CSV table of C-alpha atoms in Angstrom, one decimal:
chain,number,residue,atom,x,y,z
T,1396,UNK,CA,30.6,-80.3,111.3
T,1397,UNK,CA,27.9,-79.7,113.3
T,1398,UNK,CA,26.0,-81.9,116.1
T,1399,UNK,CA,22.7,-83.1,116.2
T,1400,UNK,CA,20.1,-83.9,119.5
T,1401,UNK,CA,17.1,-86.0,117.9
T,1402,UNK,CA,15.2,-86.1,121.2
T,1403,UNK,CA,11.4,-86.7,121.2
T,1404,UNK,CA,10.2,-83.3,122.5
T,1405,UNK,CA,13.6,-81.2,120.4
T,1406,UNK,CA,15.8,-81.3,117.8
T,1407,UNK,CA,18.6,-79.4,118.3
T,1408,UNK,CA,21.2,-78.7,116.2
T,1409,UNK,CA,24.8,-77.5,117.7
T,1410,UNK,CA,27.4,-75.7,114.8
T,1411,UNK,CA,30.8,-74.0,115.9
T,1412,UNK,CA,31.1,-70.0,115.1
T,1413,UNK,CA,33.3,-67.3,115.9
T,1414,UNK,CA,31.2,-66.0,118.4
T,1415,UNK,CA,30.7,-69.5,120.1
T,1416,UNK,CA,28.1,-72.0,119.3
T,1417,UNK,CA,25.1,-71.3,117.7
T,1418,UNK,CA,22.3,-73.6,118.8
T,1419,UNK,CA,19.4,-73.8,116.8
T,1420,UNK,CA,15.9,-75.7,118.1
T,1421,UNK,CA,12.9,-77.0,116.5
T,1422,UNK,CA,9.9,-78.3,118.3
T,1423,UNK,CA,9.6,-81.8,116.2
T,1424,UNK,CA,5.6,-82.0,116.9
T,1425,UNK,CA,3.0,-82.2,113.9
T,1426,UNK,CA,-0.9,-81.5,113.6
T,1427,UNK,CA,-2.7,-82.5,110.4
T,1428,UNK,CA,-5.1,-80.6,108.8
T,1429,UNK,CA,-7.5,-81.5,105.7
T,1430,UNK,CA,-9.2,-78.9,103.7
T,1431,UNK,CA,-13.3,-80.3,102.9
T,1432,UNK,CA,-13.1,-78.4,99.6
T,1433,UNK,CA,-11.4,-76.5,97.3
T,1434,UNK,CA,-11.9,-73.5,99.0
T,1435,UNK,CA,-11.4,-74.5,102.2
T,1436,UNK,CA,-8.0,-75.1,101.2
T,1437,UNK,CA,-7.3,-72.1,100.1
T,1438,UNK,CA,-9.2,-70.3,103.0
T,1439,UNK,CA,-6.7,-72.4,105.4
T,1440,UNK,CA,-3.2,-71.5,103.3
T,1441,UNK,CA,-4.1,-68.1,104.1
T,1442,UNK,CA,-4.9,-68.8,107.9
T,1443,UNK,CA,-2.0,-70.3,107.9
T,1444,UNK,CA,0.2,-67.6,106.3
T,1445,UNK,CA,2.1,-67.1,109.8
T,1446,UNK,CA,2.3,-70.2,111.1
T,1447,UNK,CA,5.2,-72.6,110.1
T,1448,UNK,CA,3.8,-75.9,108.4
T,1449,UNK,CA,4.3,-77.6,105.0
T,1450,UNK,CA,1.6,-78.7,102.1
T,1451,UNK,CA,1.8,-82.6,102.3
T,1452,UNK,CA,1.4,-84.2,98.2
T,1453,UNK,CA,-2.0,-85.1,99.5
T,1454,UNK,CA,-3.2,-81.1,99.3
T,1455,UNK,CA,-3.5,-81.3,103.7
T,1456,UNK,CA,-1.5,-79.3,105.7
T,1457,UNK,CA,0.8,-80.4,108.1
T,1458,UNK,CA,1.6,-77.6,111.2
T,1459,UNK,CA,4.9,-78.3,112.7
T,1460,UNK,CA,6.3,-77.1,115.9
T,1461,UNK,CA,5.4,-75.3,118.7
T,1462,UNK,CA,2.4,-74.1,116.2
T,1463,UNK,CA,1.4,-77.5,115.7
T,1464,UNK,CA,1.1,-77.8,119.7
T,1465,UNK,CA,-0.8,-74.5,119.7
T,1466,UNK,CA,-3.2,-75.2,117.3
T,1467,UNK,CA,-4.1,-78.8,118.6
T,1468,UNK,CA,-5.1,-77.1,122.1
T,1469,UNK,CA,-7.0,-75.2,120.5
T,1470,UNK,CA,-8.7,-77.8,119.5
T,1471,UNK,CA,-9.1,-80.1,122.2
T,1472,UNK,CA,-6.6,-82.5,120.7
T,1473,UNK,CA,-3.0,-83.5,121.1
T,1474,UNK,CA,-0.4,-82.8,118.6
T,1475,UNK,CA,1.5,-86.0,117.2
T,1476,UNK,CA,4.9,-86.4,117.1
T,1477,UNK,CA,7.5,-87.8,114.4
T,1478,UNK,CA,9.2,-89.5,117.5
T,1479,UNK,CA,7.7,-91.8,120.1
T,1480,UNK,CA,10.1,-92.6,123.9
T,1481,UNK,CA,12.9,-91.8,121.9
T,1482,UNK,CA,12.8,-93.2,118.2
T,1483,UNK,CA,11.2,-93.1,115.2
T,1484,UNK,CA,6.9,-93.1,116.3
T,1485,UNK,CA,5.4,-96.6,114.8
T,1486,UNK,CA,2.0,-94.6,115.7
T,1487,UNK,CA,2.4,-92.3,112.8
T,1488,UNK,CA,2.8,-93.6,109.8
T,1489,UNK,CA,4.2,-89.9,108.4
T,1490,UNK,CA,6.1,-89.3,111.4
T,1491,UNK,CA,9.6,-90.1,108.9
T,1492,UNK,CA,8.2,-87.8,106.6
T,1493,UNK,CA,7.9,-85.4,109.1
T,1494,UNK,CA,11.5,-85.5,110.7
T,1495,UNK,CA,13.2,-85.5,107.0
T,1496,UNK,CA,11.5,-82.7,106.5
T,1497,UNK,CA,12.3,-80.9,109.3
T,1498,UNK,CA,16.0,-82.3,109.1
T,1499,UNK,CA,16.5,-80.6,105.6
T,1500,UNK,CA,14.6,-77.2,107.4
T,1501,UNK,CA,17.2,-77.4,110.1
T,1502,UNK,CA,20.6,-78.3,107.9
T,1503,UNK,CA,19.9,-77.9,104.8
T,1504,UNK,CA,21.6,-79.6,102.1
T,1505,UNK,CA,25.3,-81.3,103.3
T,1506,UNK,CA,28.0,-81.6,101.1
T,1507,UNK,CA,29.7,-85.2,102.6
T,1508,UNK,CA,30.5,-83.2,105.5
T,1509,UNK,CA,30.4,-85.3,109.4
T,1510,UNK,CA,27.4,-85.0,111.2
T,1511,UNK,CA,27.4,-86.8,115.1
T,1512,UNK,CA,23.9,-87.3,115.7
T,1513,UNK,CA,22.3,-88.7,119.1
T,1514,UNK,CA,20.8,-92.3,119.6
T,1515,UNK,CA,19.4,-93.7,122.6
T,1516,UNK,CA,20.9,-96.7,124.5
T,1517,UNK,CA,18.8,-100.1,124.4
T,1518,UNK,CA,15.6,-99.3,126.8
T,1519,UNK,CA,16.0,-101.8,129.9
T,1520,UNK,CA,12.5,-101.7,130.7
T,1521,UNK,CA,11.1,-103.1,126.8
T,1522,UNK,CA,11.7,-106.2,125.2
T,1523,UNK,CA,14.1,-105.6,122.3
T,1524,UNK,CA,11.5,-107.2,119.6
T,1525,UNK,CA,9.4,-104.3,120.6
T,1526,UNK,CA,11.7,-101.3,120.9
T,1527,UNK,CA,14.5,-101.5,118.1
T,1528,UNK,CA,17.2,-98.9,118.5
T,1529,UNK,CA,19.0,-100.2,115.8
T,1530,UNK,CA,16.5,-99.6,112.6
T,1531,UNK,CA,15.8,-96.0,114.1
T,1532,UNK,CA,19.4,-95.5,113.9
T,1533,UNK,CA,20.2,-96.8,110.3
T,1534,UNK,CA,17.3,-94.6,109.0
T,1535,UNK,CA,18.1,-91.4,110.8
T,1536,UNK,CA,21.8,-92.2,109.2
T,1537,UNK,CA,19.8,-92.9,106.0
T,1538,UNK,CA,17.8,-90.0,106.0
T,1539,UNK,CA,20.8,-87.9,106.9
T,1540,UNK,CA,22.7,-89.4,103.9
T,1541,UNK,CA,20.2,-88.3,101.2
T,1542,UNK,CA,20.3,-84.9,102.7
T,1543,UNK,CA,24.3,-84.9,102.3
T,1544,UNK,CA,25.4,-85.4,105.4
T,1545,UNK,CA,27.9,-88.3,106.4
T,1546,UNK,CA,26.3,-89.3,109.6
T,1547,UNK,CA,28.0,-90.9,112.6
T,1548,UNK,CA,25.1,-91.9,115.8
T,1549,UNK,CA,26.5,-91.3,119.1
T,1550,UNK,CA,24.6,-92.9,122.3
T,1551,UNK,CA,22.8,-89.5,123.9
T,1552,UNK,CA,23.9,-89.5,127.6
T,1553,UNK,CA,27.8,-89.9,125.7
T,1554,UNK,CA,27.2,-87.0,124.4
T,1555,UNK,CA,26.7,-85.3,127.8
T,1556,UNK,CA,30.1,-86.8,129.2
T,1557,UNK,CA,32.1,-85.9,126.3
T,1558,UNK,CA,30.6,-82.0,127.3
T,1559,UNK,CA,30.2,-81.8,130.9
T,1560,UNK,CA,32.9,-84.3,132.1
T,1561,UNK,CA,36.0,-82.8,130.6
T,1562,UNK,CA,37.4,-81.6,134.5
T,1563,UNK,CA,36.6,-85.1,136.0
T,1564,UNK,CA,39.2,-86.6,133.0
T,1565,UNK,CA,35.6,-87.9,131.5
T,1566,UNK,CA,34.4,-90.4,134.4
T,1567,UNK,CA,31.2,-89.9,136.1
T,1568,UNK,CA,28.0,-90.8,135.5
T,1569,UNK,CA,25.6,-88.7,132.8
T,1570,UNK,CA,21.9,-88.8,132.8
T,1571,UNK,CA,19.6,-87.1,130.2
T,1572,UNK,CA,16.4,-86.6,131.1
T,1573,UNK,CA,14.7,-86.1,127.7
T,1574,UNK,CA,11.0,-86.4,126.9
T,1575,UNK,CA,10.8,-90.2,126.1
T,1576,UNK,CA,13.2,-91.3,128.0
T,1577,UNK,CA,16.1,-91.5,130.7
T,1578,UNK,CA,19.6,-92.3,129.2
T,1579,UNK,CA,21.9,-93.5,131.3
T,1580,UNK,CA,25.7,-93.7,130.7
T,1581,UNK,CA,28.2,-94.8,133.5
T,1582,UNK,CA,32.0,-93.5,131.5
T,1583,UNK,CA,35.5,-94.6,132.7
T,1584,UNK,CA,38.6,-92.1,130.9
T,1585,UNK,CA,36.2,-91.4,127.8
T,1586,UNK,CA,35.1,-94.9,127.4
T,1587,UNK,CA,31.6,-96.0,127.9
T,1588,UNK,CA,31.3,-98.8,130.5
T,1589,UNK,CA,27.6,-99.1,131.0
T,1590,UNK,CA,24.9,-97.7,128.7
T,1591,UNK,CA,21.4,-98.3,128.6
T,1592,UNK,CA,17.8,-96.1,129.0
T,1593,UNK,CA,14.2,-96.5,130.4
T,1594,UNK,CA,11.3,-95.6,128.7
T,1595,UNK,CA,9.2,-93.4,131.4
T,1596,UNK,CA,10.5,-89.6,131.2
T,1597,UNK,CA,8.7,-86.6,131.0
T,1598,UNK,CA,6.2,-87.6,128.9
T,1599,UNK,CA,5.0,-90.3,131.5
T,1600,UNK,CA,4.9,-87.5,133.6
T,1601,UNK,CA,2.7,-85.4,131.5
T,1602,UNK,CA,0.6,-89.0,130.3
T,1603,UNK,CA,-0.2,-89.7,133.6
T,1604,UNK,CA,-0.9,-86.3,135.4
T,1605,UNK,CA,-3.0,-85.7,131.9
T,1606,UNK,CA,-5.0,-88.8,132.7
T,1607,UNK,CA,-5.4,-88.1,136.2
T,1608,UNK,CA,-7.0,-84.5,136.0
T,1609,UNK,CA,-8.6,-85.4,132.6
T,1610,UNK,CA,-7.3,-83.2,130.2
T,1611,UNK,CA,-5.2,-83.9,127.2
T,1612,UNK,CA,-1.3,-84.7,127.6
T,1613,UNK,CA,-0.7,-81.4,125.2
T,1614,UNK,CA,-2.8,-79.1,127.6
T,1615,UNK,CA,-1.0,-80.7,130.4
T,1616,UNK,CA,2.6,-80.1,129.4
T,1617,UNK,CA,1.5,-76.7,128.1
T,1618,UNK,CA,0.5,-75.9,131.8
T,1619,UNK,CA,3.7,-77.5,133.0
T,1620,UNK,CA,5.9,-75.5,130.4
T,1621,UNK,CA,4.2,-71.9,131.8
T,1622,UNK,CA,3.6,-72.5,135.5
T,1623,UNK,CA,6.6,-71.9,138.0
T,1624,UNK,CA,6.1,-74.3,140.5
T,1625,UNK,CA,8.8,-76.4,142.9
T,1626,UNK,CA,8.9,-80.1,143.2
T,1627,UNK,CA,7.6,-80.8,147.0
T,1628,UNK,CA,6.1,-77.5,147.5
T,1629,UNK,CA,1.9,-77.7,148.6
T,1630,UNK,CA,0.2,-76.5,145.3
T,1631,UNK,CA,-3.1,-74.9,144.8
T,1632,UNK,CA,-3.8,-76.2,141.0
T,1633,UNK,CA,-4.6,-80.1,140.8
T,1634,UNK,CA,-2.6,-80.4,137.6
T,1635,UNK,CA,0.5,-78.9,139.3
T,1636,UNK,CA,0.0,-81.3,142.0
T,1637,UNK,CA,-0.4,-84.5,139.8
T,1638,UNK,CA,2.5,-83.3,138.2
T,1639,UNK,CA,4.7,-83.6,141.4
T,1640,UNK,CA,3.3,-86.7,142.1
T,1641,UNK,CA,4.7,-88.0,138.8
T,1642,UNK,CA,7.8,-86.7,138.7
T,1643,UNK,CA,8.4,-87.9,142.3
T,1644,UNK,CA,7.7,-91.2,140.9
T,1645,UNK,CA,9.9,-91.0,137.5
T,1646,UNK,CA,12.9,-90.7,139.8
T,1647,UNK,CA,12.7,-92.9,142.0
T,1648,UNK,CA,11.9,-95.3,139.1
T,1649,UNK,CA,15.2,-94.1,137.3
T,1650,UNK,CA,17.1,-94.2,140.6
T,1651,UNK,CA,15.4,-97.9,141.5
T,1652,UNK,CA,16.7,-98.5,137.6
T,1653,UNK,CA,20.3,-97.2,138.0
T,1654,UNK,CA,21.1,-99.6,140.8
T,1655,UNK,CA,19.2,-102.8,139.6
T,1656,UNK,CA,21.8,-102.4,136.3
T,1657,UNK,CA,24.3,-101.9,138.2
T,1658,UNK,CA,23.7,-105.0,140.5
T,1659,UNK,CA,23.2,-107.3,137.2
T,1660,UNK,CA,27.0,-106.1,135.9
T,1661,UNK,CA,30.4,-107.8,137.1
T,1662,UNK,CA,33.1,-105.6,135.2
T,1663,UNK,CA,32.4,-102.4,136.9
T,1664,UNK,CA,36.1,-100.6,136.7
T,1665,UNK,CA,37.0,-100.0,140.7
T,1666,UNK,CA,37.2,-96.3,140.4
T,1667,UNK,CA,39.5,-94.6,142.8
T,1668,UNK,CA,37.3,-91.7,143.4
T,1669,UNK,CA,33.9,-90.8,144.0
T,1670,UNK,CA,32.1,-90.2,140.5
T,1671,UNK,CA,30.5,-87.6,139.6
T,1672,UNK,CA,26.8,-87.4,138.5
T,1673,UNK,CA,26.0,-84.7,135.8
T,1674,UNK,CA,22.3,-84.5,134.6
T,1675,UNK,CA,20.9,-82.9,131.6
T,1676,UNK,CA,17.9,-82.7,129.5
T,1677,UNK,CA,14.3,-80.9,129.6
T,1678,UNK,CA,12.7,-83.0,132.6
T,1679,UNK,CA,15.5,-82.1,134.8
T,1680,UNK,CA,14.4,-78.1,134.2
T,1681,UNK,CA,11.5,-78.1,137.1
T,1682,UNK,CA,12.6,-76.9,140.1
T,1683,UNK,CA,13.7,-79.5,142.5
T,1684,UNK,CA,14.9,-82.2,140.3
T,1685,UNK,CA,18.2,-82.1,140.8
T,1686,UNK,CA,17.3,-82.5,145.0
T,1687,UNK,CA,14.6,-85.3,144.6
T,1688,UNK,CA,16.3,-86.8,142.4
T,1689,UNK,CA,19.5,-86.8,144.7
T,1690,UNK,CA,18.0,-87.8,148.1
T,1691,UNK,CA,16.3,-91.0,145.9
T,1692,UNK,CA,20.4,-91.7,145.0
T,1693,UNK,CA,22.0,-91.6,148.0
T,1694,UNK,CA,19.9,-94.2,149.7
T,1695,UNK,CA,20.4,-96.4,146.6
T,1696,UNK,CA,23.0,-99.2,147.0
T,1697,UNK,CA,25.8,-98.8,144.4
T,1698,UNK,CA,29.2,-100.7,143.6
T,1699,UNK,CA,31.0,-97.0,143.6
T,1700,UNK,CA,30.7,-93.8,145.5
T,1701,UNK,CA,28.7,-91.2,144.3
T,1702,UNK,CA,30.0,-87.4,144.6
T,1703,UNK,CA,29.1,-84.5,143.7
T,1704,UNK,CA,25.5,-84.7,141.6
T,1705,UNK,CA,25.4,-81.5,140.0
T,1706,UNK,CA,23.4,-80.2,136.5
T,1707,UNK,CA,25.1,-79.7,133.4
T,1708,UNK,CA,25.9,-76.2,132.3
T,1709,UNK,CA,23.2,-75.8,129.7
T,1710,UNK,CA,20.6,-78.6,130.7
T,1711,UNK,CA,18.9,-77.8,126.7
T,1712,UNK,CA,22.2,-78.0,124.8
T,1713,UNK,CA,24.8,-80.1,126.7
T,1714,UNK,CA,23.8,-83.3,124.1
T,1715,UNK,CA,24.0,-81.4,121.1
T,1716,UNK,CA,27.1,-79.8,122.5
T,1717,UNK,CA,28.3,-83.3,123.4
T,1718,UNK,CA,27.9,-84.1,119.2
T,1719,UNK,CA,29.6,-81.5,118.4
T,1720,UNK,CA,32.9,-82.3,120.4
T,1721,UNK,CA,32.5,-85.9,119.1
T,1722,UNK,CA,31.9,-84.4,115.5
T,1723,UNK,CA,35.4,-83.1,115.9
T,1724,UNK,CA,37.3,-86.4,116.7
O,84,UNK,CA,-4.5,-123.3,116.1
O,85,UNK,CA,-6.3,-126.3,114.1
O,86,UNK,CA,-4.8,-129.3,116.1
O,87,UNK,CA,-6.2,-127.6,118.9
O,88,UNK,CA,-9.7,-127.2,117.6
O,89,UNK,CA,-9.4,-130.7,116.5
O,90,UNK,CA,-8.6,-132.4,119.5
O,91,UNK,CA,-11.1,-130.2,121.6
O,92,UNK,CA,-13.7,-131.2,119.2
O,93,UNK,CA,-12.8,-134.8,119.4
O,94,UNK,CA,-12.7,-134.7,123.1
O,95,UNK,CA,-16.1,-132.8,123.4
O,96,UNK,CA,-18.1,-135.0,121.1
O,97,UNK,CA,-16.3,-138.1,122.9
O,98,UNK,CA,-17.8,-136.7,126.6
O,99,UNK,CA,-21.1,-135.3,124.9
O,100,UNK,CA,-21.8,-138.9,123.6
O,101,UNK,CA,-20.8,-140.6,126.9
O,102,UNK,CA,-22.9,-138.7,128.6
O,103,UNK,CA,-25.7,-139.0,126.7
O,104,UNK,CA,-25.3,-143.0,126.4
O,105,UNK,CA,-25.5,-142.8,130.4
O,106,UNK,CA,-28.3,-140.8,130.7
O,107,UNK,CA,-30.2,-143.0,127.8
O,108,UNK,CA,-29.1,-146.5,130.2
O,109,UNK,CA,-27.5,-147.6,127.1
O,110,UNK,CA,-24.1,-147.7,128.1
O,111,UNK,CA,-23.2,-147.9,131.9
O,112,UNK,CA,-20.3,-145.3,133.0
O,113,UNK,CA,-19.6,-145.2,136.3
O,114,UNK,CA,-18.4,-141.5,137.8
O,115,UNK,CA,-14.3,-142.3,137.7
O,116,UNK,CA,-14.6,-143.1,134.3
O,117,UNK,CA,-16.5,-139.5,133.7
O,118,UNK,CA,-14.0,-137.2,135.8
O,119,UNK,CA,-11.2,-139.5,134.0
O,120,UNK,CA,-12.5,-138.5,130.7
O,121,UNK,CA,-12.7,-135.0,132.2
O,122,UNK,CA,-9.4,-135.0,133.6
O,123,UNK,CA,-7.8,-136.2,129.8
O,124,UNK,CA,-9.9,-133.4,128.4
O,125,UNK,CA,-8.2,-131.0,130.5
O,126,UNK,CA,-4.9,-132.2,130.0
O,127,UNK,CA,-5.4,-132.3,126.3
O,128,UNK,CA,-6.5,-129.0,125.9
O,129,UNK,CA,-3.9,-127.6,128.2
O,130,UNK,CA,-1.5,-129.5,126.3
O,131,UNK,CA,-2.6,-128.3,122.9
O,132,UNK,CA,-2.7,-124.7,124.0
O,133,UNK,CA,0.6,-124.3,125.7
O,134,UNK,CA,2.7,-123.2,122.6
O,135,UNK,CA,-0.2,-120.7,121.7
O,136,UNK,CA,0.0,-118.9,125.6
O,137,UNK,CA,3.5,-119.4,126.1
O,138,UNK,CA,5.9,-117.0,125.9
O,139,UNK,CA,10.1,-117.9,125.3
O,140,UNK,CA,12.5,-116.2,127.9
O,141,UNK,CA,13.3,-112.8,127.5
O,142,UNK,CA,16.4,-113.0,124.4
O,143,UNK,CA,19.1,-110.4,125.5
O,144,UNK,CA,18.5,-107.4,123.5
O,145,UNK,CA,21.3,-107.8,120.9
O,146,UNK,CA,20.5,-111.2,119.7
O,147,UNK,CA,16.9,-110.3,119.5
O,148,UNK,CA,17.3,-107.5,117.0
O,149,UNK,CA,17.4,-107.7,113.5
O,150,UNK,CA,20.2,-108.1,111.8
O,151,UNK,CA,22.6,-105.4,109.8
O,152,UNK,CA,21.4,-106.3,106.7
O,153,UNK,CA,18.1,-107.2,107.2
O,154,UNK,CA,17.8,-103.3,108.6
O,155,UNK,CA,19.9,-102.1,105.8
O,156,UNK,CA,17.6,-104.0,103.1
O,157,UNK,CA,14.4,-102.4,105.1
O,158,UNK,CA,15.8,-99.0,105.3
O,159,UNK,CA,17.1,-98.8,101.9
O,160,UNK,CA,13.1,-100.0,100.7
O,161,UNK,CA,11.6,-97.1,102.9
O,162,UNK,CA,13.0,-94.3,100.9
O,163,UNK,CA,10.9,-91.4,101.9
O,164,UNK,CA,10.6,-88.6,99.2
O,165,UNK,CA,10.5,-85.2,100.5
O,166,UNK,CA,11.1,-83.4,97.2
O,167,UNK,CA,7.3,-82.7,96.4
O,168,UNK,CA,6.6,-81.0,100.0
O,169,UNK,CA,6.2,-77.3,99.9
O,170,UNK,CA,6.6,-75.3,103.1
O,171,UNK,CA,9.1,-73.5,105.7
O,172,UNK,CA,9.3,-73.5,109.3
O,173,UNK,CA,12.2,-71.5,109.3
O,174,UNK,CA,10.0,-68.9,111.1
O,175,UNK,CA,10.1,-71.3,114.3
O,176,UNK,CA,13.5,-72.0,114.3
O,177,UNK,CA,14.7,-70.3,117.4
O,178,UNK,CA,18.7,-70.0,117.5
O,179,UNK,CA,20.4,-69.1,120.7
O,180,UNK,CA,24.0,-67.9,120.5
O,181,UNK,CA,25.9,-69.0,123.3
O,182,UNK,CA,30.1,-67.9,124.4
O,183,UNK,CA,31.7,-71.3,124.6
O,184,UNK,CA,34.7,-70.6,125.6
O,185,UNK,CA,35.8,-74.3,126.8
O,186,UNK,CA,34.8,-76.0,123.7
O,187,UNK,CA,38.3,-76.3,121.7
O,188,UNK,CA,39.7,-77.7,125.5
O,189,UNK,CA,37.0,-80.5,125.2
O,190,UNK,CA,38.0,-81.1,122.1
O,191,UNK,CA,41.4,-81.3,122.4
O,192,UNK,CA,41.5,-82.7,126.3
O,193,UNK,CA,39.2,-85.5,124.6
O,194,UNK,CA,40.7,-85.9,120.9
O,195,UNK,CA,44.2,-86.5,123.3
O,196,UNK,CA,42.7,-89.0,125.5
O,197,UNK,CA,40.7,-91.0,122.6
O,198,UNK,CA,44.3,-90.8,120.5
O,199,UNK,CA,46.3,-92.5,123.0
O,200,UNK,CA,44.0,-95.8,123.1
């Protein structure tokens, strides 16, 4: 029964063994490439030999993964991806083709077994004509059906309570930082009182630095992914510091956002102690997050008391490990 | 769209011929009676145009999206075939190995609490 993180950047897939828990991750980014000719074609499947990627009906070929990242910096281009802030891209039109294909890759063929994969809460920051959770979630489940799995969604900062929050009797407060977006989930004794996302995460980040040293966003969060730099350190390289411009930005925006929902909500539970604030995802791996992002919270005005604000064990795998508890239930 | 482009085109010719009837001493207009003309052209138009410009309040996102079977009936038409694709990317598959040994406490600290509601 094993757990599944859809995020925009990953797709990580979490499955119980005897040595622990095996995670496996795929990269779910694709570059197109269309042979001219005949030969051409067959000049490219042999280029291609060691790179993973898969021969789409209409004879191209589609690179997938870090591969297809590599091979679209090389080229002065950005590499697509299947998902878009979080759900199924509208910009691609392959982009479902894509993830099913990578979805059998990853699992293979189920046999009716339960599968908990991760959705994202409704964005508070997009109308809900324009963003709809709901049809990404019914195809994922769809997609996960034909592939023989009985599919279950589960909201994606859930997930990260149900892993991290086990010693605070599940309250507290999870945030993933994914690519696409910043889930949010506020839980009270396992229950989910308040869940929602915004759409600006690390891709903003990479979008906007990307746009402000002109370069594209795939060369940029290349860069990012292979430079060791601290958030509110000087820096020497003008994409490192657009970079920590950015990110300074994205959290205060998720902070500012954290405390407007708050404010708009009547019901909060009155929780006897301070909660705890657990944060997970890719964004949150530069150094400094955790502190920028925890002076912009304590100056916030909140209806509980915020304690400890710490990062989840495995900042990669706590929401596939979060599946694979709920998997369990 | 088209009672808009009506009623602009009625009002137009109406100010174009006024206009011209005063400037031909045909037909005296004196210069209330132009900025009233203008002032019902303007209200017209604005009038005409307001359901084009205007957007509804902001629908809470539940009631706004589709519903269950309306996604179900679009889903189940967007079957995507993925029998015909050749390829492997099992060569990029990275798989990390990790001691857990707190994961059958989650589950049963949180199978417990869910069981009691």
């Amino acid at each position: 029964m094993p757990g599944l993180d859809i995020g925009t950047s990953f797709i990580v897939k979490a499955e119980e063994s005897k040595k622990g828990v095996n995670y496996t991750e795929f990269r779910d980014a694709f570059y197109r490439l269309k042979p001219n000719s005949v030969i051409a074609a067959k000049m490219m499947e042999k280029s291609l030999s060691s790179v993973a990627h898969f021969k789409d009906s209409d004879g191209s070929f589609v690179l997938v993964g870090y591969d297809a990242i590599e091979k679209a910096v090389e080229r002065h281009e950005s590499a697509l991806r299947p998902m878009h802030r979080g759900i199924i891209s509208k910009r691609e039109p392959e982009a479902r083709k894509v993830l099913k294909f990578i979805f059998s890759q990853l699992l293979g063929q189920g046999s009716g077994e339960k599968l908990v994969y991760t959705v994202p809460a409704q964005p508070v920051d997009q109308s809900g004509e324009d963003f709809d959770i709901s049809f990404h979630e019914d195809v994922i489940k769809k997609d996960l059906g034909d592939l023989g799995w009985q599919a279950e969604s589960l909201g994606e900062a859930e997930a990260i309570c149900y892993s991290e929050l086990e010693n605070d009797d599940y309250t507290g407060v999870a945030i993933s930082a994914g690519s696409g977006m910043q889930n949010i989930c506020i839980m009270s004794a396992g229950d989910s009182v308040l869940s929602f996302s915004s759409t600006k995460s690390g891709d903003y980040v990479d979008h906007m630095a990307a746009q402000s040293v002109n370069l594209p966003d795939s060369e940029v969060q290349m860069i990012k992914e292979n430079t060791k730099f601290k958030l509110g350190d000087q820096h020497d390289s003008q994409v490192i510091t657009a970079l920590d411009i950015y990110y300074k930005r994205l959290i205060n925006y998720t902070v500012k956002q954290i405390s407007h929902q708050l404010s708009q909500i009547d019901n909060i539970p009155k929780f006897s102690k301070p909660l705890p604030v657990v944060i997970a995802g890719g964004t949150s791996l530069v150094d400094g997050y955790l502190e920028e992002f925890e002076k912009a919270l304590r100056v916030q005005e909140l209806p509980f008391a915020i304690g400890e604000i710490r990062y989840a064990n495995d900042r990669i795998h706590a929401v596939a490990r979060g599946c694979l508890i709920a998997s369990s239930l | 769209m088209l009672s808009y482009a009506l009623i602009v085109f009625f009002f137009s010719s109406s100010a174009i011929i006024m206009i011209m009837a005063r400037r031909t001493k045909s037909v005296s207009f004196s210069d209330s009676d132009i900025t009233r003309l203008a002032t019902s052209i303007s209200k017209a138009v604005v009038q005409a145009i307001e359901p084009l410009t205007k957007r509804g309040p902001v629908i809470d996102h539940v009631s706004s999206s589709p519903s269950a079977l309306d996604i179900e009936d679009k889903v189940v038409a967007m079957s995507i075939d993925i029998e015909g694709l050749e390829g492997n990317i099992q060569e990029q598959v990275e798989t990390i190995i990790r001691e857990d040994a707190g994961l059958q406490k989650s589950k049963s600290k949180l199978a417990a609490l869910k069981g009691k509601k």
